[in-house]
Coordinates of N, CA, C and O in Angstrom, one line a residue:
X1 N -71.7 -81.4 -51.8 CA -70.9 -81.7 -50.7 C -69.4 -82.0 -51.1 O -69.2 -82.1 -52.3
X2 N -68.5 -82.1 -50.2 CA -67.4 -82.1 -50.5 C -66.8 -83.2 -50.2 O -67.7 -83.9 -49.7
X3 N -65.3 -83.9 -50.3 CA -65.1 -85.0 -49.6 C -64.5 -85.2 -48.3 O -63.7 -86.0 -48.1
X4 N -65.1 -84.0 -47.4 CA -64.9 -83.8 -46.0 C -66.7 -83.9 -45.6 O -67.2 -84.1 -44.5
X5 N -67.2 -83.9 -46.5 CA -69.1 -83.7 -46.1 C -69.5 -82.5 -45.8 O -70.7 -82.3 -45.9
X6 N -68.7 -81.7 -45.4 CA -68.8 -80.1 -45.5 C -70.0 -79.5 -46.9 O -69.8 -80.0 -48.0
X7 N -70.7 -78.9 -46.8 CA -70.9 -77.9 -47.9 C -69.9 -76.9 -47.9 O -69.1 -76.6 -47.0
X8 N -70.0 -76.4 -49.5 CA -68.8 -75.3 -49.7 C -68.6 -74.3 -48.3 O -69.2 -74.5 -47.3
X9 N -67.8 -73.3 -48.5 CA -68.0 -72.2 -47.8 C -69.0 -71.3 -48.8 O -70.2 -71.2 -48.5
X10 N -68.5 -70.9 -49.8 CA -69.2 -70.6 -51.1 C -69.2 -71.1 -52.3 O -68.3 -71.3 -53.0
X11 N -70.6 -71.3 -52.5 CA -71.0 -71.8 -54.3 C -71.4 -71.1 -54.9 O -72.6 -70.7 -54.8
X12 N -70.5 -70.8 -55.8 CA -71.3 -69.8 -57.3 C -71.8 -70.4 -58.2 O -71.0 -71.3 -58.1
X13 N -72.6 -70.6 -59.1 CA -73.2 -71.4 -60.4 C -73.6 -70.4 -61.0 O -74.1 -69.5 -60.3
X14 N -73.4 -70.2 -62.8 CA -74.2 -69.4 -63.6 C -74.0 -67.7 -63.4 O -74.5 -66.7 -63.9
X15 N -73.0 -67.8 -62.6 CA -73.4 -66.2 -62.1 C -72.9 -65.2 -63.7 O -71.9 -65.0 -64.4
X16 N -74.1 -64.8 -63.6 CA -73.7 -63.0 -64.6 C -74.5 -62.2 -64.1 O -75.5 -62.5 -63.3
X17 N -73.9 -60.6 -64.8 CA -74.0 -59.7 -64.4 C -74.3 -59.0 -65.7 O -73.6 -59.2 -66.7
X18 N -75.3 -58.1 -65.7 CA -74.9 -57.0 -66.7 C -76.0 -55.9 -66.2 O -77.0 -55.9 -65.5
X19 N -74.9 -54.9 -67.0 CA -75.4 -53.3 -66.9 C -75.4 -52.7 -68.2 O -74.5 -52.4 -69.0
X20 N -76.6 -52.4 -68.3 CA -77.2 -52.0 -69.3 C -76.9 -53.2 -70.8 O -77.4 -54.3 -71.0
X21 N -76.0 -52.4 -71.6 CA -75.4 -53.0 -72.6 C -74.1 -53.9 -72.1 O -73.5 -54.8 -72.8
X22 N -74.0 -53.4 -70.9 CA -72.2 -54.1 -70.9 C -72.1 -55.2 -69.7 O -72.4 -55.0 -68.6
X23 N -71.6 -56.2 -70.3 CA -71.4 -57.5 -69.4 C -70.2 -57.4 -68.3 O -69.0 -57.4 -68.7
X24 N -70.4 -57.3 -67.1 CA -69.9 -57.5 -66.1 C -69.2 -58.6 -65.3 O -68.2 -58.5 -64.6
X25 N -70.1 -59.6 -65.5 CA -69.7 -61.3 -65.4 C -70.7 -62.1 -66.3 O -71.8 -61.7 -66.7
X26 N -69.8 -63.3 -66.5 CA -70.1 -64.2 -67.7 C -70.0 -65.5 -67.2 O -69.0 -66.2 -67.2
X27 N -71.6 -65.8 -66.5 CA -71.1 -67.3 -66.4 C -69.8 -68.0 -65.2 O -69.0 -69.0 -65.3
X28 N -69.9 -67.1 -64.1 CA -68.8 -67.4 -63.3 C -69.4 -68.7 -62.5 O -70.5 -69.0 -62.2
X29 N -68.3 -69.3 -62.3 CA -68.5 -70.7 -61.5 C -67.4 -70.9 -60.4 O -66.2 -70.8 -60.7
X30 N -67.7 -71.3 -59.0 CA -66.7 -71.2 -58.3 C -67.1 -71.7 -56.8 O -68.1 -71.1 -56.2
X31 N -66.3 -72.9 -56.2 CA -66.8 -73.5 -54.7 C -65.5 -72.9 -54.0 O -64.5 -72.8 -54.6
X32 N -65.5 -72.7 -52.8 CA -64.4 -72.5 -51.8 C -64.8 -73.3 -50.8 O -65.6 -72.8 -50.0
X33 N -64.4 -74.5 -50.7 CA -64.5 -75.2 -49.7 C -64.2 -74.6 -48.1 O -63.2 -73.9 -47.8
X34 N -65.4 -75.1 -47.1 CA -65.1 -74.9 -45.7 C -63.4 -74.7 -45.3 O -62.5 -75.5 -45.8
X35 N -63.1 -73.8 -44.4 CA -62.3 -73.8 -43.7 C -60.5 -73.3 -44.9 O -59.5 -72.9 -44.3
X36 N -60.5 -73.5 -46.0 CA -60.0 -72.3 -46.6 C -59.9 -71.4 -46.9 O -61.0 -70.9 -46.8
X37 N -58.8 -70.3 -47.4 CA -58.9 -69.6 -47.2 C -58.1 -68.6 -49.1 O -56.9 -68.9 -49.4
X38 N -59.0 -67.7 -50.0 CA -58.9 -67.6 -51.0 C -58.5 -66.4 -51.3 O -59.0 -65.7 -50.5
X39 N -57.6 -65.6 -52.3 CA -57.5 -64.5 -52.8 C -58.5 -64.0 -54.0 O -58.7 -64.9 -54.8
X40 N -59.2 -62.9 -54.3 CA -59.8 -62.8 -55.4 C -59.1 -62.0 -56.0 O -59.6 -60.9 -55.8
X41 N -57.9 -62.0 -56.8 CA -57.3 -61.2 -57.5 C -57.5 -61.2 -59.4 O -57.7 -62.2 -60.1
X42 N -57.4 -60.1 -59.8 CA -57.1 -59.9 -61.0 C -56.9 -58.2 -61.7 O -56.7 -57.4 -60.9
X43 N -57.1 -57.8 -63.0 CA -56.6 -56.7 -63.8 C -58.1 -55.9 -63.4 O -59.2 -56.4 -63.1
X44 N -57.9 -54.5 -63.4 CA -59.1 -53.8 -63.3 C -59.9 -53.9 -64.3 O -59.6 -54.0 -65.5
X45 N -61.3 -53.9 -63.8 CA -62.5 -54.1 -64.8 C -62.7 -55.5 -65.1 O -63.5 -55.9 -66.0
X46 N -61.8 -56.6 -64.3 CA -62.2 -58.5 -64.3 C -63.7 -58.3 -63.8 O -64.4 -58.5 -64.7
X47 N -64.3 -57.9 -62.8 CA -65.7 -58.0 -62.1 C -65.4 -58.7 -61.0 O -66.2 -59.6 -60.7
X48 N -64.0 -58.3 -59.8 CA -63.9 -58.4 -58.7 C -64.9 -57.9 -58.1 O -65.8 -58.6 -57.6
X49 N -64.9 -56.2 -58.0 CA -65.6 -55.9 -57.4 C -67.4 -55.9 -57.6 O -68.2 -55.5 -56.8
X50 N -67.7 -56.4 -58.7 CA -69.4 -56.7 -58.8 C -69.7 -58.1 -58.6 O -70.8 -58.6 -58.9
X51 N -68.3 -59.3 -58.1 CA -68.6 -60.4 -57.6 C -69.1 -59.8 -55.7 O -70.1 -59.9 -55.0
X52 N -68.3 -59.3 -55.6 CA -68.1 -58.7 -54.1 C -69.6 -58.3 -54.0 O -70.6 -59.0 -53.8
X53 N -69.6 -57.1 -54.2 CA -71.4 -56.3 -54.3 C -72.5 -57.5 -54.1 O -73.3 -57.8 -53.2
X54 N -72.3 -58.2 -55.5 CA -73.5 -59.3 -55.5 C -73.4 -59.9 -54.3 O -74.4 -59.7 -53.6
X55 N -72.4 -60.7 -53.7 CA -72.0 -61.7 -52.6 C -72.6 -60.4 -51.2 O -73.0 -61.0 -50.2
X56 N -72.6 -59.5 -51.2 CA -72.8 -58.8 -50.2 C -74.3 -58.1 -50.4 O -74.5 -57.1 -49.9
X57 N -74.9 -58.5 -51.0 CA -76.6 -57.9 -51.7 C -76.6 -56.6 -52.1 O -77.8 -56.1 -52.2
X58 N -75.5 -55.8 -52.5 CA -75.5 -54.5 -53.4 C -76.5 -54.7 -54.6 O -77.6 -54.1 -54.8
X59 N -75.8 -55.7 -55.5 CA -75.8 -55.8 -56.6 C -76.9 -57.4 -56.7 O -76.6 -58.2 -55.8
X60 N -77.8 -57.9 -57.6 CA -78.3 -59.3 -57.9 C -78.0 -59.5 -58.9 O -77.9 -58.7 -59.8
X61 N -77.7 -61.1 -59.0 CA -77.0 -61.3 -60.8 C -78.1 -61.1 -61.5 O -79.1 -60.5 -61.1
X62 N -77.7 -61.7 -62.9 CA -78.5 -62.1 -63.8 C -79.4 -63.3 -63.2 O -79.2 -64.0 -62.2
X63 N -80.6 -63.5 -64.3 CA -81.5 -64.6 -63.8 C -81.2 -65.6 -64.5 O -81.1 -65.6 -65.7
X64 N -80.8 -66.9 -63.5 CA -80.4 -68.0 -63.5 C -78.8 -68.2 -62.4 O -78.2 -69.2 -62.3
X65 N -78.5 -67.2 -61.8 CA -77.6 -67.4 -61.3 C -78.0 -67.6 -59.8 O -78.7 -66.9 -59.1
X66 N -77.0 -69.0 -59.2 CA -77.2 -69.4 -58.0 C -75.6 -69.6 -56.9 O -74.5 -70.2 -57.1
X67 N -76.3 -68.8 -55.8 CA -75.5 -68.5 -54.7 C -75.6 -69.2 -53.5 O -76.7 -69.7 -53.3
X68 N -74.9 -69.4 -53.0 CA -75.0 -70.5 -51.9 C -73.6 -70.3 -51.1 O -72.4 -70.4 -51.4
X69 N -74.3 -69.8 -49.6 CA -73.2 -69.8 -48.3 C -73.5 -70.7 -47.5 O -74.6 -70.7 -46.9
X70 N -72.3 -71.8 -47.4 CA -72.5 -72.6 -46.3 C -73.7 -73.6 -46.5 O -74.4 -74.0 -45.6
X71 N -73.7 -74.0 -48.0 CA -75.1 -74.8 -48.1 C -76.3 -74.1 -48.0 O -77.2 -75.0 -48.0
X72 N -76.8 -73.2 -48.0 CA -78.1 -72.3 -48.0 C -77.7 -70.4 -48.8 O -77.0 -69.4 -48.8
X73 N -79.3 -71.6 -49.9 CA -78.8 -70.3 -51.1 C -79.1 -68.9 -50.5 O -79.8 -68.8 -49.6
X74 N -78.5 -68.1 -51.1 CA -78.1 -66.4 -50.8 C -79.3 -65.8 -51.4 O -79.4 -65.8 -52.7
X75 N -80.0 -65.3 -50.9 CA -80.6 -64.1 -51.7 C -80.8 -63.2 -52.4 O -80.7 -62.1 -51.7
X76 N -80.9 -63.1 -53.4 CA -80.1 -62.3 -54.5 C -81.0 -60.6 -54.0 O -82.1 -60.2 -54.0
X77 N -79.8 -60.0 -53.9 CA -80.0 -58.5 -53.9 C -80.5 -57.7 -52.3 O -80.8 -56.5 -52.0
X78 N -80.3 -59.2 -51.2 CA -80.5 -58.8 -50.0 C -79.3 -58.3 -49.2 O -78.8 -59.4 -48.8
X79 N -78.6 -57.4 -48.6 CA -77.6 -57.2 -47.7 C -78.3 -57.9 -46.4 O -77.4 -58.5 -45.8
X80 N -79.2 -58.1 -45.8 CA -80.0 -58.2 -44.8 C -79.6 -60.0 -44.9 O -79.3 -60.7 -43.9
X81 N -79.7 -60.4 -46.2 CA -79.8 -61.9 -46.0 C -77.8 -62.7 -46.0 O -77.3 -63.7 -45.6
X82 N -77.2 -61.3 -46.9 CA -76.0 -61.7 -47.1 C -75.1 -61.9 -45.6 O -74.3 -62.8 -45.3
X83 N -75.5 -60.9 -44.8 CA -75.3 -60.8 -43.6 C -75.6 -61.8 -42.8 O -74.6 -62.3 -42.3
X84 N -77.0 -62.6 -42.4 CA -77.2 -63.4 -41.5 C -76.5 -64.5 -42.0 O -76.4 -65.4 -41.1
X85 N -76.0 -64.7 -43.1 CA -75.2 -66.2 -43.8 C -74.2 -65.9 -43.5 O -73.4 -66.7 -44.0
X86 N -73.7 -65.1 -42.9 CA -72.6 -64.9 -42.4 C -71.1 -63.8 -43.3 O -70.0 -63.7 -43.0
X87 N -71.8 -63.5 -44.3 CA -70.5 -62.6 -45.8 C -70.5 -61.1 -45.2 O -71.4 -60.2 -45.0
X88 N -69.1 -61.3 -44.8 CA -68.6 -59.5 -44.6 C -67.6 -59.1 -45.2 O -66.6 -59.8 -45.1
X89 N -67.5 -58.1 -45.6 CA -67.1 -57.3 -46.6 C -66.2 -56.3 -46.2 O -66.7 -55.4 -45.4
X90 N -64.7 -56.0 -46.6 CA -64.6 -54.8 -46.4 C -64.1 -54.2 -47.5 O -63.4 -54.9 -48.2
X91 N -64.5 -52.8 -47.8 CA -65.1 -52.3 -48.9 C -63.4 -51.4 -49.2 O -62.7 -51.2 -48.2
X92 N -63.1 -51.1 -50.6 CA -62.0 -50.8 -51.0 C -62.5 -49.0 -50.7 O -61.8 -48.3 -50.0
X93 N -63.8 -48.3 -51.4 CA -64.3 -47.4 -50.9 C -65.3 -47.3 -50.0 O -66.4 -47.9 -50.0
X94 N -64.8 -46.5 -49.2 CA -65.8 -47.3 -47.5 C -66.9 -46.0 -47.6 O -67.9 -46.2 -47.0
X95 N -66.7 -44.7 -48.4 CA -68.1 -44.3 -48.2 C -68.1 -43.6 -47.0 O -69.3 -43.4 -46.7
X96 N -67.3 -43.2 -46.0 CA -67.3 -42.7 -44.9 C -68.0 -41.1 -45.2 O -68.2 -40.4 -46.2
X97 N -68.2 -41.1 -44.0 CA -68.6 -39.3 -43.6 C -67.8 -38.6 -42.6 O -68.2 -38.9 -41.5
X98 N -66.9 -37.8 -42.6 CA -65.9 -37.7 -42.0 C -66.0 -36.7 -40.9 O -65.1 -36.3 -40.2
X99 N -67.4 -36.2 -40.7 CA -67.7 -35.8 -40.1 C -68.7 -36.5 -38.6 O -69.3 -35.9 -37.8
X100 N -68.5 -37.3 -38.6 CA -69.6 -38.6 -37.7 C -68.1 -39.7 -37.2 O -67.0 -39.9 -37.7
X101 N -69.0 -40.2 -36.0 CA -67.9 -41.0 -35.3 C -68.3 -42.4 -36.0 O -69.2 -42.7 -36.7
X102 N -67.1 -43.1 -35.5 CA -67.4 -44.6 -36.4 C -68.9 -45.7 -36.1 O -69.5 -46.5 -36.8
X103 N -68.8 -45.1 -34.7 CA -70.2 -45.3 -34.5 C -71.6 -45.0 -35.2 O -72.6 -45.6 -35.5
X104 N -71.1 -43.5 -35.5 CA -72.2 -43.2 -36.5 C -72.7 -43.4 -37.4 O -73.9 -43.4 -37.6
X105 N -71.2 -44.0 -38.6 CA -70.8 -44.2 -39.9 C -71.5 -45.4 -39.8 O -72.3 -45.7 -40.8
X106 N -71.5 -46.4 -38.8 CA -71.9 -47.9 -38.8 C -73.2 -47.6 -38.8 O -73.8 -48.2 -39.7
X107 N -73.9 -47.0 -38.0 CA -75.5 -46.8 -37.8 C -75.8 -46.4 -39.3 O -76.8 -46.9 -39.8
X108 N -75.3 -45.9 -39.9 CA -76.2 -45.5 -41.7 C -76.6 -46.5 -41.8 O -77.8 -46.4 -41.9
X109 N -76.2 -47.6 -41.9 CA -76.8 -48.7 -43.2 C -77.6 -49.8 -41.7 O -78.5 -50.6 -41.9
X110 N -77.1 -49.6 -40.5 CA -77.5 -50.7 -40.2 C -78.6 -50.0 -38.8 O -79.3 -50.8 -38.1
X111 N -78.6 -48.8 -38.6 CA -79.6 -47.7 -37.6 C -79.4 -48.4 -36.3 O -78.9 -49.5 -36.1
X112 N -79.8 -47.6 -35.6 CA -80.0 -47.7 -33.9 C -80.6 -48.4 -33.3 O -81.7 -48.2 -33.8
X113 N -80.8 -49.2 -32.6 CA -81.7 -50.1 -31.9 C -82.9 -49.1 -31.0 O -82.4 -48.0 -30.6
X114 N -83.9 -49.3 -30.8 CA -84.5 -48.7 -30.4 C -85.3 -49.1 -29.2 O -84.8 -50.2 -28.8
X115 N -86.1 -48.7 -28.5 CA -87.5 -49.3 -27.7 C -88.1 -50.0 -28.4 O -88.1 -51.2 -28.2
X116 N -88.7 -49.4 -29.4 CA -89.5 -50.3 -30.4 C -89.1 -51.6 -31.5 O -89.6 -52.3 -32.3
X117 N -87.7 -51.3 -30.8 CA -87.0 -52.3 -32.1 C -86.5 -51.7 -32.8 O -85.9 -52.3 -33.7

């Protein structure tokens, strides 16, 4: 808790990352208190973008690393769970289909509501 009583907005502990042979993040640690507001900058290849992924369920760290939005840990490797905690993302490569309306492009990852559900 903080000394507003707030939980963070985001808590990182422990977090790493690796791919294959090669280490991505090392041990990252990091709270952003409620109601702030943060830059994530640095040199290409810091592991901006595989903090991002992970925080958005692309990517799950390494084991031992703990996530936490708003007081309630994150599930590692879920987009489904990064979402209802409220983490959105907007993506430097968005992956579009330039052929399909924006409507469309949004239904890929997240589909059509249906009758059935």
């Amino acid at each position: 808790m903080t000394p507003t009583g707030l939980a963070p907005a985001l808590k990182v502990s422990g977090l790493s990352k690796t791919f294959g042979s090669a280490r991505a993040l090392t041990e990252v640690s990091l709270a952003i208190p409620a109601g702030q507001l943060h830059a994530l900058v640095g040199e290409n290849g810091s592991g901006k973008s595989t903090l991002i992924k992970i925080l958005s369920g692309y990517h799950h760290g390494d084991p031992g690393s703990e996530l936490e939005i708003g007081g309630l840990p994150l599930a590692a490797g879920s987009p489904a769970a990064a979402y209802a905690l409220g983490c959105r993302f907007v993506h430097q490569d968005l992956g579009l289909v330039d052929t399909l309306s924006v409507a469309d492009n949004l239904s890929l990852s997240a589909g059509y509501p249906s009758r059935l559900g």
